[in-house]
């Protein structure tokens, strides 16, 4: 895991709820190590998912391959021909970490909003501590 990659794990999708919105589903999953759990709102029109799919999820502080900070540029200003971390993934969002909570035992809970699409992540304190920053990129691909 590079310095810009704050969290990385593979999750098996255990449930999918598409009842509330037309193009958004709330997926839930368990990590391959059974240490971390997630609930994520996904635009399934752009990134279709199904129960049983395995997805590789990364939370990163920047999309730069060398780990350099964005310096306020934003993801839209990556020039054509410039490669970034986003090129290696199928679904990419930028969001704000807005809340931390204590979980059971050594676990903590992290809440992130990607323009209204929410991510709830629960896992070991040591694994989620690097997320104590303001903004992150969510990168997902099927594994």
PDB file of C-alpha atoms in Angstrom:
ATOM      1  CA  UNK A   1       0.000   0.000   0.000  1.00  0.00           C
ATOM      2  CA  UNK A   2       1.508   3.345  -1.067  1.00  0.00           C
ATOM      3  CA  UNK A   3       1.582   6.382   1.238  1.00  0.00           C
ATOM      4  CA  UNK A   4      -1.346   7.961  -0.587  1.00  0.00           C
ATOM      5  CA  UNK A   5      -3.447   4.815  -0.084  1.00  0.00           C
ATOM      6  CA  UNK A   6      -4.937   5.159   3.377  1.00  0.00           C
ATOM      7  CA  UNK A   7      -7.084   2.007   3.380  1.00  0.00           C
ATOM      8  CA  UNK A   8      -7.177  -1.014   1.093  1.00  0.00           C
ATOM      9  CA  UNK A   9      -9.166  -4.249   1.303  1.00  0.00           C
ATOM     10  CA  UNK A  10     -11.281  -6.684  -0.702  1.00  0.00           C
ATOM     11  CA  UNK A  11     -14.947  -7.050   0.224  1.00  0.00           C
ATOM     12  CA  UNK A  12     -17.567  -9.658  -0.654  1.00  0.00           C
ATOM     13  CA  UNK A  13     -20.961  -8.040  -1.250  1.00  0.00           C
ATOM     14  CA  UNK A  14     -23.398  -9.675   1.165  1.00  0.00           C
ATOM     15  CA  UNK A  15     -26.526  -7.594   0.502  1.00  0.00           C
ATOM     16  CA  UNK A  16     -27.872  -5.080  -1.983  1.00  0.00           C
ATOM     17  CA  UNK A  17     -30.826  -2.776  -1.403  1.00  0.00           C
ATOM     18  CA  UNK A  18     -32.168  -0.899  -4.444  1.00  0.00           C
ATOM     19  CA  UNK A  19     -35.613  -0.016  -3.067  1.00  0.00           C
ATOM     20  CA  UNK A  20     -35.162   3.641  -2.155  1.00  0.00           C
ATOM     21  CA  UNK A  21     -33.697   5.212  -5.323  1.00  0.00           C
ATOM     22  CA  UNK A  22     -33.809   4.473  -9.054  1.00  0.00           C
ATOM     23  CA  UNK A  23     -30.094   4.429  -9.865  1.00  0.00           C
ATOM     24  CA  UNK A  24     -28.527   4.003  -6.430  1.00  0.00           C
ATOM     25  CA  UNK A  25     -28.192   0.828  -4.404  1.00  0.00           C
ATOM     26  CA  UNK A  26     -26.919   0.434  -0.875  1.00  0.00           C
ATOM     27  CA  UNK A  27     -24.467  -2.463  -0.768  1.00  0.00           C
ATOM     28  CA  UNK A  28     -23.091  -4.138   2.337  1.00  0.00           C
ATOM     29  CA  UNK A  29     -20.003  -6.266   2.480  1.00  0.00           C
ATOM     30  CA  UNK A  30     -17.478  -8.052   4.622  1.00  0.00           C
ATOM     31  CA  UNK A  31     -13.725  -7.911   4.080  1.00  0.00           C
ATOM     32  CA  UNK A  32     -11.813 -11.042   3.124  1.00  0.00           C
ATOM     33  CA  UNK A  33     -10.225 -11.049   6.599  1.00  0.00           C
ATOM     34  CA  UNK A  34     -13.650 -10.617   8.289  1.00  0.00           C
ATOM     35  CA  UNK A  35     -12.183  -7.646  10.208  1.00  0.00           C
ATOM     36  CA  UNK A  36     -13.909  -4.816   8.328  1.00  0.00           C
ATOM     37  CA  UNK A  37     -17.496  -4.189   7.287  1.00  0.00           C
ATOM     38  CA  UNK A  38     -18.887  -1.618   4.889  1.00  0.00           C
ATOM     39  CA  UNK A  39     -22.154  -0.147   3.739  1.00  0.00           C
ATOM     40  CA  UNK A  40     -21.839   1.947   0.573  1.00  0.00           C
ATOM     41  CA  UNK A  41     -24.263   3.786  -1.698  1.00  0.00           C
ATOM     42  CA  UNK A  42     -23.303   3.059  -5.319  1.00  0.00           C
ATOM     43  CA  UNK A  43     -24.655   4.479  -8.570  1.00  0.00           C
ATOM     44  CA  UNK A  44     -25.522   1.097 -10.081  1.00  0.00           C
ATOM     45  CA  UNK A  45     -26.256   2.648 -13.459  1.00  0.00           C
ATOM     46  CA  UNK A  46     -22.533   3.459 -13.705  1.00  0.00           C
ATOM     47  CA  UNK A  47     -21.221   0.513 -11.682  1.00  0.00           C
ATOM     48  CA  UNK A  48     -23.576  -2.490 -11.544  1.00  0.00           C
ATOM     49  CA  UNK A  49     -23.144  -4.774  -8.520  1.00  0.00           C
ATOM     50  CA  UNK A  50     -24.662  -8.054  -7.365  1.00  0.00           C
ATOM     51  CA  UNK A  51     -24.665 -10.071  -4.156  1.00  0.00           C
ATOM     52  CA  UNK A  52     -21.626 -12.350  -4.187  1.00  0.00           C
ATOM     53  CA  UNK A  53     -19.430  -9.959  -6.201  1.00  0.00           C
ATOM     54  CA  UNK A  54     -15.990  -9.269  -4.742  1.00  0.00           C
ATOM     55  CA  UNK A  55     -14.763  -5.691  -4.944  1.00  0.00           C
ATOM     56  CA  UNK A  56     -11.345  -4.255  -4.221  1.00  0.00           C
ATOM     57  CA  UNK A  57     -11.738  -0.927  -2.386  1.00  0.00           C
ATOM     58  CA  UNK A  58      -9.081   1.733  -1.831  1.00  0.00           C
ATOM     59  CA  UNK A  59      -9.374   5.031   0.024  1.00  0.00           C
ATOM     60  CA  UNK A  60      -6.584   7.398  -1.040  1.00  0.00           C
ATOM     61  CA  UNK A  61      -5.556  10.957  -0.250  1.00  0.00           C
ATOM     62  CA  UNK A  62      -4.552  11.703  -3.854  1.00  0.00           C
ATOM     63  CA  UNK A  63      -4.896  10.231  -7.325  1.00  0.00           C
ATOM     64  CA  UNK A  64      -1.239  10.910  -8.179  1.00  0.00           C
ATOM     65  CA  UNK A  65       0.709   7.733  -8.820  1.00  0.00           C
ATOM     66  CA  UNK A  66       3.763   9.133  -7.042  1.00  0.00           C
ATOM     67  CA  UNK A  67       1.712  10.146  -3.990  1.00  0.00           C
ATOM     68  CA  UNK A  68       2.172  13.902  -4.380  1.00  0.00           C
ATOM     69  CA  UNK A  69      -0.590  16.032  -2.927  1.00  0.00           C
ATOM     70  CA  UNK A  70      -3.305  17.482  -5.166  1.00  0.00           C
ATOM     71  CA  UNK A  71      -2.576  21.052  -3.988  1.00  0.00           C
ATOM     72  CA  UNK A  72      -6.213  21.969  -4.516  1.00  0.00           C
ATOM     73  CA  UNK A  73      -6.148  21.008  -8.209  1.00  0.00           C
ATOM     74  CA  UNK A  74      -8.937  18.490  -7.940  1.00  0.00           C
ATOM     75  CA  UNK A  75      -9.519  15.400  -9.992  1.00  0.00           C
ATOM     76  CA  UNK A  76     -10.978  17.229 -12.996  1.00  0.00           C
ATOM     77  CA  UNK A  77      -7.709  18.951 -13.800  1.00  0.00           C
ATOM     78  CA  UNK A  78      -5.731  15.813 -14.596  1.00  0.00           C
ATOM     79  CA  UNK A  79      -4.488  16.416 -18.137  1.00  0.00           C
ATOM     80  CA  UNK A  80      -5.156  14.098 -21.035  1.00  0.00           C
ATOM     81  CA  UNK A  81      -2.433  11.511 -21.302  1.00  0.00           C
ATOM     82  CA  UNK A  82      -1.513  11.919 -17.639  1.00  0.00           C
ATOM     83  CA  UNK A  83      -2.000   8.637 -15.847  1.00  0.00           C
ATOM     84  CA  UNK A  84      -3.425   8.507 -12.346  1.00  0.00           C
ATOM     85  CA  UNK A  85      -4.585   6.003  -9.766  1.00  0.00           C
ATOM     86  CA  UNK A  86      -8.116   6.393 -11.174  1.00  0.00           C
ATOM     87  CA  UNK A  87      -7.039   4.705 -14.423  1.00  0.00           C
ATOM     88  CA  UNK A  88      -6.667   1.409 -12.569  1.00  0.00           C
ATOM     89  CA  UNK A  89     -10.193   1.390 -11.098  1.00  0.00           C
ATOM     90  CA  UNK A  90     -13.747   1.227 -12.452  1.00  0.00           C
ATOM     91  CA  UNK A  91     -15.590   3.507 -10.005  1.00  0.00           C
ATOM     92  CA  UNK A  92     -14.018   6.623  -8.459  1.00  0.00           C
ATOM     93  CA  UNK A  93     -15.520   9.255  -6.134  1.00  0.00           C
ATOM     94  CA  UNK A  94     -14.187  12.159  -4.088  1.00  0.00           C
ATOM     95  CA  UNK A  95     -15.671  12.739  -0.651  1.00  0.00           C
ATOM     96  CA  UNK A  96     -15.471  14.188   2.818  1.00  0.00           C
ATOM     97  CA  UNK A  97     -14.917  12.228   6.015  1.00  0.00           C
ATOM     98  CA  UNK A  98     -17.469  13.731   8.363  1.00  0.00           C
ATOM     99  CA  UNK A  99     -17.618  11.505  11.440  1.00  0.00           C
ATOM    100  CA  UNK A 100     -15.754   8.946  13.543  1.00  0.00           C
ATOM    101  CA  UNK A 101     -17.304   6.840  16.288  1.00  0.00           C
ATOM    102  CA  UNK A 102     -16.003   4.283  18.727  1.00  0.00           C
ATOM    103  CA  UNK A 103     -17.046   0.739  17.874  1.00  0.00           C
ATOM    104  CA  UNK A 104     -17.011  -2.467  19.858  1.00  0.00           C
ATOM    105  CA  UNK A 105     -13.634  -3.394  21.350  1.00  0.00           C
ATOM    106  CA  UNK A 106     -10.765  -2.193  19.146  1.00  0.00           C
ATOM    107  CA  UNK A 107     -13.046  -1.184  16.254  1.00  0.00           C
ATOM    108  CA  UNK A 108     -13.949   2.304  15.070  1.00  0.00           C
ATOM    109  CA  UNK A 109     -16.586   3.520  12.629  1.00  0.00           C
ATOM    110  CA  UNK A 110     -15.882   5.969   9.808  1.00  0.00           C
ATOM    111  CA  UNK A 111     -18.560   7.898   7.897  1.00  0.00           C
ATOM    112  CA  UNK A 112     -17.768   9.465   4.494  1.00  0.00           C
ATOM    113  CA  UNK A 113     -20.041  11.376   2.104  1.00  0.00           C
ATOM    114  CA  UNK A 114     -19.405  11.358  -1.646  1.00  0.00           C
ATOM    115  CA  UNK A 115     -21.805  14.091  -2.714  1.00  0.00           C
ATOM    116  CA  UNK A 116     -24.669  12.413  -0.851  1.00  0.00           C
ATOM    117  CA  UNK A 117     -23.643   8.824  -1.546  1.00  0.00           C
ATOM    118  CA  UNK A 118     -22.550   7.526   1.825  1.00  0.00           C
ATOM    119  CA  UNK A 119     -19.908   5.083   3.017  1.00  0.00           C
ATOM    120  CA  UNK A 120     -19.984   3.547   6.488  1.00  0.00           C
ATOM    121  CA  UNK A 121     -16.859   1.577   7.304  1.00  0.00           C
ATOM    122  CA  UNK A 122     -16.204  -0.320  10.531  1.00  0.00           C
ATOM    123  CA  UNK A 123     -12.945  -2.027  11.322  1.00  0.00           C
ATOM    124  CA  UNK A 124      -9.855  -2.230  13.522  1.00  0.00           C
ATOM    125  CA  UNK A 125      -8.602   1.042  14.936  1.00  0.00           C
ATOM    126  CA  UNK A 126      -5.079   0.448  13.593  1.00  0.00           C
ATOM    127  CA  UNK A 127      -6.350  -0.103  10.050  1.00  0.00           C
ATOM    128  CA  UNK A 128      -8.708   2.917   9.954  1.00  0.00           C
ATOM    129  CA  UNK A 129      -6.606   5.490  11.857  1.00  0.00           C
ATOM    130  CA  UNK A 130      -4.965   6.844   8.651  1.00  0.00           C
ATOM    131  CA  UNK A 131      -8.423   8.095   7.620  1.00  0.00           C
ATOM    132  CA  UNK A 132      -8.275  10.955  10.126  1.00  0.00           C
ATOM    133  CA  UNK A 133      -8.064  13.516   7.308  1.00  0.00           C
ATOM    134  CA  UNK A 134     -10.747  15.675   5.662  1.00  0.00           C
ATOM    135  CA  UNK A 135     -11.033  14.452   2.058  1.00  0.00           C
ATOM    136  CA  UNK A 136     -10.447  11.095   0.339  1.00  0.00           C
ATOM    137  CA  UNK A 137     -10.867   9.379  -2.994  1.00  0.00           C
ATOM    138  CA  UNK A 138     -12.864   6.149  -3.162  1.00  0.00           C
ATOM    139  CA  UNK A 139     -11.620   3.718  -5.820  1.00  0.00           C
ATOM    140  CA  UNK A 140     -13.354   0.407  -6.559  1.00  0.00           C
ATOM    141  CA  UNK A 141     -12.848  -2.408  -9.032  1.00  0.00           C
ATOM    142  CA  UNK A 142     -14.168  -5.945  -9.192  1.00  0.00           C
ATOM    143  CA  UNK A 143     -11.703  -8.613  -8.153  1.00  0.00           C
TER     144      UNK A 143
END
